[in-house]
mmCIF file of C-alpha atoms in Angstrom:
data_model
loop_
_atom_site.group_PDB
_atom_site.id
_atom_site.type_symbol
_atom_site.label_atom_id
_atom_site.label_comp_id
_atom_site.label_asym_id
_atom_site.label_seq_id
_atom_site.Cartn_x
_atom_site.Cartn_y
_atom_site.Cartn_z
ATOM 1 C CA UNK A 140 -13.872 -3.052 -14.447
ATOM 2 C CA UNK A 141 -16.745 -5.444 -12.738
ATOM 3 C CA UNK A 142 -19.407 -3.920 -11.504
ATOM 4 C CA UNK A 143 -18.217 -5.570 -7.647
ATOM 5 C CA UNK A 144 -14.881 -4.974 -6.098
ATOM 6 C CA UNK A 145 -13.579 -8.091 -5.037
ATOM 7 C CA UNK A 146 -14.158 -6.851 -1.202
ATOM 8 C CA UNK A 147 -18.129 -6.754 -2.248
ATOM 9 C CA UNK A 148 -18.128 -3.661 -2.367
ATOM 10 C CA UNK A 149 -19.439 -1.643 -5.333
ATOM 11 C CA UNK A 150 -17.371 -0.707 -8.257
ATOM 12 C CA UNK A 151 -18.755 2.720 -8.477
ATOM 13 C CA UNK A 152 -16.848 5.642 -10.375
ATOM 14 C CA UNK A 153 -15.782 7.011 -7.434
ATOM 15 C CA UNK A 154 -13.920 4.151 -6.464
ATOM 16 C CA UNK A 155 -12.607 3.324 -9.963
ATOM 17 C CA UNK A 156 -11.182 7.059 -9.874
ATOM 18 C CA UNK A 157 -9.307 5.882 -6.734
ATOM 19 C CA UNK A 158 -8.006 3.178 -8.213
ATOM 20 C CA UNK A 159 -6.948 4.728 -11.564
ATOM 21 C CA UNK A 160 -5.337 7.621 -9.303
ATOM 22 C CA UNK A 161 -3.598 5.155 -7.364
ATOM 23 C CA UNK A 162 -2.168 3.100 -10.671
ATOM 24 C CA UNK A 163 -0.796 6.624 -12.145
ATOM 25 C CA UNK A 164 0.958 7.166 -8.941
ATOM 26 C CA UNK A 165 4.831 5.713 -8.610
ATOM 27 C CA UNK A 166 5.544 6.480 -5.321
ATOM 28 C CA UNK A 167 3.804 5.375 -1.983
ATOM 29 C CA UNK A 168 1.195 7.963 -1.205
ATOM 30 C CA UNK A 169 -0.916 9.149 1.834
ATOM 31 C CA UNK A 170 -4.342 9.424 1.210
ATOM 32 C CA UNK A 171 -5.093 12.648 1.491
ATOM 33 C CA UNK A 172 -2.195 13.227 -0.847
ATOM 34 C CA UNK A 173 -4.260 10.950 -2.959
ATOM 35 C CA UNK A 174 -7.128 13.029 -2.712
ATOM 36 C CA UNK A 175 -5.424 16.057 -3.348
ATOM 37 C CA UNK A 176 -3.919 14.666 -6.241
ATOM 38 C CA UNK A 177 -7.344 13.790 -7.671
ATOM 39 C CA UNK A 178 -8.825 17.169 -6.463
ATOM 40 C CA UNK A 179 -5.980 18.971 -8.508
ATOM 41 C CA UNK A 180 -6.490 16.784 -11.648
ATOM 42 C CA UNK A 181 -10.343 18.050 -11.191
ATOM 43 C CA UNK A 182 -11.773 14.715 -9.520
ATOM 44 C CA UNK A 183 -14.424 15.588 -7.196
ATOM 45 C CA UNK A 184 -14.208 12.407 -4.747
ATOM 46 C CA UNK A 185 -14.959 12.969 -1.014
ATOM 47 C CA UNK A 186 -12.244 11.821 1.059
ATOM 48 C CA UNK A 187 -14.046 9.354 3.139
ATOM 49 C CA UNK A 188 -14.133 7.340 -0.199
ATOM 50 C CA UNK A 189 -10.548 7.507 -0.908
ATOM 51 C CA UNK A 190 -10.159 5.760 2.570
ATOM 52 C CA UNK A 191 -12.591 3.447 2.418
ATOM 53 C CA UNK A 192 -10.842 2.521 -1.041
ATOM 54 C CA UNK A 193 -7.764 2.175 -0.084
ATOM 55 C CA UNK A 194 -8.799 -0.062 2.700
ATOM 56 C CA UNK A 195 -10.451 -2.475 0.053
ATOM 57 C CA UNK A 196 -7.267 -2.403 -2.277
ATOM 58 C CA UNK A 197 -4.920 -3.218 1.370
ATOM 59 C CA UNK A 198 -7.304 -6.049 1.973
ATOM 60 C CA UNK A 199 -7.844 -7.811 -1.208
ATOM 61 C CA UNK A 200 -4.411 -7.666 -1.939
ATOM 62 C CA UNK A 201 -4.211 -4.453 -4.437
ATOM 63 C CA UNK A 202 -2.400 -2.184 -2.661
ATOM 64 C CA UNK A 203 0.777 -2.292 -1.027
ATOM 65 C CA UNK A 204 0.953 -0.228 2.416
ATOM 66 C CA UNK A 205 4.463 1.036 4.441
ATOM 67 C CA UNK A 206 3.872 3.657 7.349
ATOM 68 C CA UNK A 207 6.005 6.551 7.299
ATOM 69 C CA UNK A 208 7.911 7.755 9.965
ATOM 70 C CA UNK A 209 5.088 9.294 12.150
ATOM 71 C CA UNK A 210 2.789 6.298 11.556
ATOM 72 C CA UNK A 211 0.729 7.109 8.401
ATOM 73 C CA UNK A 212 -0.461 4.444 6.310
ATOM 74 C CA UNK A 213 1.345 4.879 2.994
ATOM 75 C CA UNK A 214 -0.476 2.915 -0.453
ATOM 76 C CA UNK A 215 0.893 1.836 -3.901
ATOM 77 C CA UNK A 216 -1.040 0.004 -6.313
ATOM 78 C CA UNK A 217 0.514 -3.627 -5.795
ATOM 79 C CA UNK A 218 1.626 -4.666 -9.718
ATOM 80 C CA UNK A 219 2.490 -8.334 -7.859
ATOM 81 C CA UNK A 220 0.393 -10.987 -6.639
ATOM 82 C CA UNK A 221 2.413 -11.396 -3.640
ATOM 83 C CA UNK A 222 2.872 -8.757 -1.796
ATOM 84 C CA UNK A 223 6.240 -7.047 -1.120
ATOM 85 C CA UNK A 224 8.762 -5.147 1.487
ATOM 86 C CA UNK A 225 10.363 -2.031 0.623
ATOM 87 C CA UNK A 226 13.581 0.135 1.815
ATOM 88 C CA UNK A 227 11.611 3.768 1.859
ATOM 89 C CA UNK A 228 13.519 6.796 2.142
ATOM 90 C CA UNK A 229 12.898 8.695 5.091
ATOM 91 C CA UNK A 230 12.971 12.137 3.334
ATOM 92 C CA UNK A 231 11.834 11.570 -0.116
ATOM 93 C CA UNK A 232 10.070 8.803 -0.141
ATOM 94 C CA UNK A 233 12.234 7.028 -2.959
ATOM 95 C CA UNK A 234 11.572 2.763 -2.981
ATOM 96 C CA UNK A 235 13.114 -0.273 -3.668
ATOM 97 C CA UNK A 236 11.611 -3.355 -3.452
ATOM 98 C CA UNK A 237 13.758 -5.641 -1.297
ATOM 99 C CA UNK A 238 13.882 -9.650 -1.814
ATOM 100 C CA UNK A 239 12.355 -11.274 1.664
ATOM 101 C CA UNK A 240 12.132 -15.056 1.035
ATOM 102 C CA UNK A 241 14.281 -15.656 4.276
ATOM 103 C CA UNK A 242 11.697 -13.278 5.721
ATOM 104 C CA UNK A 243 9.024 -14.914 4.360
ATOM 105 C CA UNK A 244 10.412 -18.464 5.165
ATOM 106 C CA UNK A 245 10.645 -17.693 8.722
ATOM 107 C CA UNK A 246 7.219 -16.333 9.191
ATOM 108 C CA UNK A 247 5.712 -19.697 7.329
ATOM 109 C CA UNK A 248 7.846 -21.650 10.391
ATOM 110 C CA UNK A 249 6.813 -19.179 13.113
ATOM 111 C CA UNK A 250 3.112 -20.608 12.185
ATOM 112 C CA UNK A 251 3.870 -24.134 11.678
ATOM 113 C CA UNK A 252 5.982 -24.003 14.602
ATOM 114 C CA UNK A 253 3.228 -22.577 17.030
ATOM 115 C CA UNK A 254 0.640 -24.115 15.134
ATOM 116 C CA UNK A 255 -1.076 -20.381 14.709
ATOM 117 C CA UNK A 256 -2.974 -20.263 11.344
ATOM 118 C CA UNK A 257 -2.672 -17.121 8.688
ATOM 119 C CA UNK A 258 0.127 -15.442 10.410
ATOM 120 C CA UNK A 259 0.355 -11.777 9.077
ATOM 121 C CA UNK A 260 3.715 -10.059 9.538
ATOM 122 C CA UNK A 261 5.356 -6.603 9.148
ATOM 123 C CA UNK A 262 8.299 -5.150 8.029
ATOM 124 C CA UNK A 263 8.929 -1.748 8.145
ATOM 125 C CA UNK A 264 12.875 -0.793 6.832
ATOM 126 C CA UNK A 265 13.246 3.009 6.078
ATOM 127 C CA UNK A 266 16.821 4.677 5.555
ATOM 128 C CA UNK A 267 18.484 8.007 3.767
ATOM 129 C CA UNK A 268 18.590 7.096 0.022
ATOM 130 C CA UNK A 269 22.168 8.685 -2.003
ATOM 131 C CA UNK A 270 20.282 11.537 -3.479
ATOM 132 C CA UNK A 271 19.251 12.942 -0.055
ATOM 133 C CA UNK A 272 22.179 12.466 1.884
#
């Protein structure tokens, strides 16, 4: 790892415990579940840093956020350079990565179109996967 996260922010081994939390997890995760996840495998982070983490991976492009039902930002280390939509089940938080070039296609006419310049978009599909029904 550099010594700078690509935000500018420093690489300590706080953050890099973060990061190497979020990589081990497979599902989307809160972050104080992160935390507590960390704080049961015996890393003492404060939770302040998690957050402030996690907001550097969402804005350099290494994490991958949803919201859950009551609004929560969810993270998952993003694997892809681009990043992605999901299906997220509503009770056990199962994923599947969804293809969204028509998505995608129509957000890069909305700009052109209106002549608006990095258009950001969100999608936000949640559902009742098989094994909870």
């Amino acid at each position: 790892m550099t010594a700078q996260a690509a935000s500018g922010s420093r690489m300590t081994r706080q953050r890099a415990a973060v990061v190497q939390a979020l990589a081990d997890s497979v599902d989307f995760v809160s972050a104080q579940e992160l935390h507590a996840l960390m704080a049961e495998s015996g890393i003492r982070v404060g939770l302040t840093t998690v957050y402030r983490a996690l907001q550097d991976l969402e804005r350099t492009g290494g994490a991958d956020v949803v919201r859950d039902e009551v609004g929560e930002r969810l993270y998952r280390r993003r694997l892809d350079p681009e990043h992605r939509h999901y299906l997220i089940c509503r009770c056990c938080r199962r994923n599947e990565p969804l293809d969204t070039e028509a998505v995608e296609r129509w957000v890069a006419l909305v700009a052109q179109t209106t002549g608006f310049a990095a258009v950001e978009h969100t999608l936000e599909l949640t559902g009742v996967c098989g094994r909870c029904q």
